[in-house]
């Protein structure tokens, strides 16, 4: 008789990974590697007659009709002047998005300097 009753977590890495939440990626689209994709969902039901799919914030349910993932990231980060900030975004997510936007701006600046 085995002493393993299945009530303890398995140390097998293949089964440990299966319990992690996964972010579904739409096939046919470019790779969705940005962190912000985990905090929104695409809403094709709201995009009838539009060329671009609309995004919906998972925290406040605000719908974004344009601007893409960068505008959505500004929403989560609370960037002033561009979009309305998310009033329900957790502080750790907000901080993560602020750091990501700063990193993107620094990368663009370095690329522009290379071109000169």
PDB file of C-alpha atoms in Angstrom:
ATOM      1  CA  UNK A   1       0.000   0.000   0.000  1.00  0.00           C
ATOM      2  CA  UNK A   2       1.412   3.384  -1.008  1.00  0.00           C
ATOM      3  CA  UNK A   3       1.818   6.190   1.505  1.00  0.00           C
ATOM      4  CA  UNK A   4       1.151   8.812  -1.206  1.00  0.00           C
ATOM      5  CA  UNK A   5      -2.537   9.672  -1.118  1.00  0.00           C
ATOM      6  CA  UNK A   6      -2.474  12.507  -3.648  1.00  0.00           C
ATOM      7  CA  UNK A   7      -3.221  15.196  -1.058  1.00  0.00           C
ATOM      8  CA  UNK A   8       0.298  16.626  -1.055  1.00  0.00           C
ATOM      9  CA  UNK A   9       1.662  18.629  -3.992  1.00  0.00           C
ATOM     10  CA  UNK A  10       3.748  16.653  -6.386  1.00  0.00           C
ATOM     11  CA  UNK A  11       7.410  17.520  -6.807  1.00  0.00           C
ATOM     12  CA  UNK A  12       7.227  16.478 -10.454  1.00  0.00           C
ATOM     13  CA  UNK A  13       7.854  19.696 -12.485  1.00  0.00           C
ATOM     14  CA  UNK A  14       5.598  18.588 -15.341  1.00  0.00           C
ATOM     15  CA  UNK A  15       2.548  18.428 -13.062  1.00  0.00           C
ATOM     16  CA  UNK A  16       3.493  21.557 -11.103  1.00  0.00           C
ATOM     17  CA  UNK A  17       3.435  23.696 -14.238  1.00  0.00           C
ATOM     18  CA  UNK A  18       0.028  22.462 -15.314  1.00  0.00           C
ATOM     19  CA  UNK A  19      -1.605  24.118 -12.296  1.00  0.00           C
ATOM     20  CA  UNK A  20      -0.293  27.566 -13.234  1.00  0.00           C
ATOM     21  CA  UNK A  21      -2.714  29.968 -14.935  1.00  0.00           C
ATOM     22  CA  UNK A  22      -2.038  30.490 -18.588  1.00  0.00           C
ATOM     23  CA  UNK A  23      -2.634  33.507 -20.797  1.00  0.00           C
ATOM     24  CA  UNK A  24      -4.358  32.455 -23.962  1.00  0.00           C
ATOM     25  CA  UNK A  25      -2.913  33.898 -27.123  1.00  0.00           C
ATOM     26  CA  UNK A  26      -4.980  34.407 -30.231  1.00  0.00           C
ATOM     27  CA  UNK A  27      -3.636  32.505 -33.188  1.00  0.00           C
ATOM     28  CA  UNK A  28      -2.845  34.538 -36.254  1.00  0.00           C
ATOM     29  CA  UNK A  29      -1.693  37.562 -34.238  1.00  0.00           C
ATOM     30  CA  UNK A  30       1.821  38.651 -33.489  1.00  0.00           C
ATOM     31  CA  UNK A  31       3.383  37.256 -30.317  1.00  0.00           C
ATOM     32  CA  UNK A  32       1.792  38.647 -27.174  1.00  0.00           C
ATOM     33  CA  UNK A  33       4.848  39.037 -24.958  1.00  0.00           C
ATOM     34  CA  UNK A  34       3.937  42.279 -23.166  1.00  0.00           C
ATOM     35  CA  UNK A  35       3.054  41.986 -19.472  1.00  0.00           C
ATOM     36  CA  UNK A  36      -0.067  44.107 -19.946  1.00  0.00           C
ATOM     37  CA  UNK A  37      -1.814  41.360 -21.950  1.00  0.00           C
ATOM     38  CA  UNK A  38      -2.350  39.512 -18.660  1.00  0.00           C
ATOM     39  CA  UNK A  39      -4.496  42.382 -17.357  1.00  0.00           C
ATOM     40  CA  UNK A  40      -6.907  42.829 -20.259  1.00  0.00           C
ATOM     41  CA  UNK A  41      -9.009  40.761 -22.596  1.00  0.00           C
ATOM     42  CA  UNK A  42      -9.835  41.155 -26.249  1.00  0.00           C
ATOM     43  CA  UNK A  43     -13.524  41.832 -26.902  1.00  0.00           C
ATOM     44  CA  UNK A  44     -14.432  40.742 -30.437  1.00  0.00           C
ATOM     45  CA  UNK A  45     -18.119  40.999 -29.484  1.00  0.00           C
ATOM     46  CA  UNK A  46     -17.627  44.778 -29.089  1.00  0.00           C
ATOM     47  CA  UNK A  47     -15.616  45.049 -32.295  1.00  0.00           C
ATOM     48  CA  UNK A  48     -18.342  44.204 -34.808  1.00  0.00           C
ATOM     49  CA  UNK A  49     -17.794  46.392 -37.856  1.00  0.00           C
ATOM     50  CA  UNK A  50     -14.345  47.556 -36.635  1.00  0.00           C
ATOM     51  CA  UNK A  51     -11.004  46.579 -38.092  1.00  0.00           C
ATOM     52  CA  UNK A  52      -9.260  46.388 -34.716  1.00  0.00           C
ATOM     53  CA  UNK A  53     -10.292  44.308 -31.733  1.00  0.00           C
ATOM     54  CA  UNK A  54     -11.182  46.297 -28.634  1.00  0.00           C
ATOM     55  CA  UNK A  55      -9.489  45.679 -25.290  1.00  0.00           C
ATOM     56  CA  UNK A  56     -11.277  45.545 -21.933  1.00  0.00           C
ATOM     57  CA  UNK A  57      -9.523  46.196 -18.601  1.00  0.00           C
ATOM     58  CA  UNK A  58      -9.954  43.261 -16.220  1.00  0.00           C
ATOM     59  CA  UNK A  59     -10.014  45.602 -13.201  1.00  0.00           C
ATOM     60  CA  UNK A  60     -12.399  48.438 -14.137  1.00  0.00           C
ATOM     61  CA  UNK A  61     -13.987  47.065 -17.360  1.00  0.00           C
ATOM     62  CA  UNK A  62     -13.039  50.190 -19.364  1.00  0.00           C
ATOM     63  CA  UNK A  63     -13.134  49.517 -23.119  1.00  0.00           C
ATOM     64  CA  UNK A  64     -10.247  50.667 -25.334  1.00  0.00           C
ATOM     65  CA  UNK A  65     -11.122  51.157 -28.973  1.00  0.00           C
ATOM     66  CA  UNK A  66      -7.666  52.183 -30.149  1.00  0.00           C
ATOM     67  CA  UNK A  67      -4.083  52.795 -29.169  1.00  0.00           C
ATOM     68  CA  UNK A  68      -3.207  49.164 -28.636  1.00  0.00           C
ATOM     69  CA  UNK A  69      -1.442  47.595 -25.708  1.00  0.00           C
ATOM     70  CA  UNK A  70       0.722  50.665 -25.062  1.00  0.00           C
ATOM     71  CA  UNK A  71      -2.301  52.872 -24.395  1.00  0.00           C
ATOM     72  CA  UNK A  72      -3.731  50.153 -22.163  1.00  0.00           C
ATOM     73  CA  UNK A  73      -0.435  49.983 -20.277  1.00  0.00           C
ATOM     74  CA  UNK A  74      -0.627  53.765 -19.736  1.00  0.00           C
ATOM     75  CA  UNK A  75      -4.124  53.229 -18.306  1.00  0.00           C
ATOM     76  CA  UNK A  76      -2.787  50.725 -15.768  1.00  0.00           C
ATOM     77  CA  UNK A  77       0.264  52.856 -14.959  1.00  0.00           C
ATOM     78  CA  UNK A  78      -1.872  55.934 -14.380  1.00  0.00           C
ATOM     79  CA  UNK A  79       0.005  58.021 -16.948  1.00  0.00           C
ATOM     80  CA  UNK A  80      -1.456  61.522 -16.939  1.00  0.00           C
ATOM     81  CA  UNK A  81      -2.633  63.195 -20.113  1.00  0.00           C
ATOM     82  CA  UNK A  82      -2.906  60.146 -22.345  1.00  0.00           C
ATOM     83  CA  UNK A  83      -5.757  58.073 -20.902  1.00  0.00           C
ATOM     84  CA  UNK A  84      -7.946  57.818 -17.829  1.00  0.00           C
ATOM     85  CA  UNK A  85      -6.092  55.967 -15.083  1.00  0.00           C
ATOM     86  CA  UNK A  86      -7.500  52.718 -13.735  1.00  0.00           C
ATOM     87  CA  UNK A  87      -9.051  53.313 -10.329  1.00  0.00           C
ATOM     88  CA  UNK A  88      -9.072  49.595  -9.420  1.00  0.00           C
ATOM     89  CA  UNK A  89      -5.586  48.557 -10.553  1.00  0.00           C
ATOM     90  CA  UNK A  90      -3.560  46.948  -7.724  1.00  0.00           C
ATOM     91  CA  UNK A  91      -0.505  49.003  -6.642  1.00  0.00           C
ATOM     92  CA  UNK A  92       1.974  46.256  -7.572  1.00  0.00           C
ATOM     93  CA  UNK A  93       0.573  46.037 -11.121  1.00  0.00           C
ATOM     94  CA  UNK A  94       0.621  49.848 -11.441  1.00  0.00           C
ATOM     95  CA  UNK A  95       4.283  49.935 -10.363  1.00  0.00           C
ATOM     96  CA  UNK A  96       5.157  47.137 -12.795  1.00  0.00           C
ATOM     97  CA  UNK A  97       3.546  49.035 -15.701  1.00  0.00           C
ATOM     98  CA  UNK A  98       5.299  52.308 -14.755  1.00  0.00           C
ATOM     99  CA  UNK A  99       8.670  50.526 -14.790  1.00  0.00           C
ATOM    100  CA  UNK A 100       7.827  48.853 -18.101  1.00  0.00           C
ATOM    101  CA  UNK A 101       6.870  52.169 -19.743  1.00  0.00           C
ATOM    102  CA  UNK A 102      10.100  53.803 -18.469  1.00  0.00           C
ATOM    103  CA  UNK A 103      12.141  50.889 -19.814  1.00  0.00           C
ATOM    104  CA  UNK A 104      10.449  51.169 -23.213  1.00  0.00           C
ATOM    105  CA  UNK A 105      11.149  54.920 -23.353  1.00  0.00           C
ATOM    106  CA  UNK A 106      14.829  54.367 -22.508  1.00  0.00           C
ATOM    107  CA  UNK A 107      15.127  51.674 -25.180  1.00  0.00           C
ATOM    108  CA  UNK A 108      13.604  53.966 -27.825  1.00  0.00           C
ATOM    109  CA  UNK A 109      15.952  56.780 -26.809  1.00  0.00           C
ATOM    110  CA  UNK A 110      19.000  54.500 -27.179  1.00  0.00           C
ATOM    111  CA  UNK A 111      17.794  53.331 -30.603  1.00  0.00           C
ATOM    112  CA  UNK A 112      17.354  56.915 -31.769  1.00  0.00           C
ATOM    113  CA  UNK A 113      20.868  57.802 -30.615  1.00  0.00           C
ATOM    114  CA  UNK A 114      22.276  54.865 -32.618  1.00  0.00           C
ATOM    115  CA  UNK A 115      20.652  56.189 -35.783  1.00  0.00           C
ATOM    116  CA  UNK A 116      22.333  59.603 -35.502  1.00  0.00           C
TER     117      UNK A 116
END
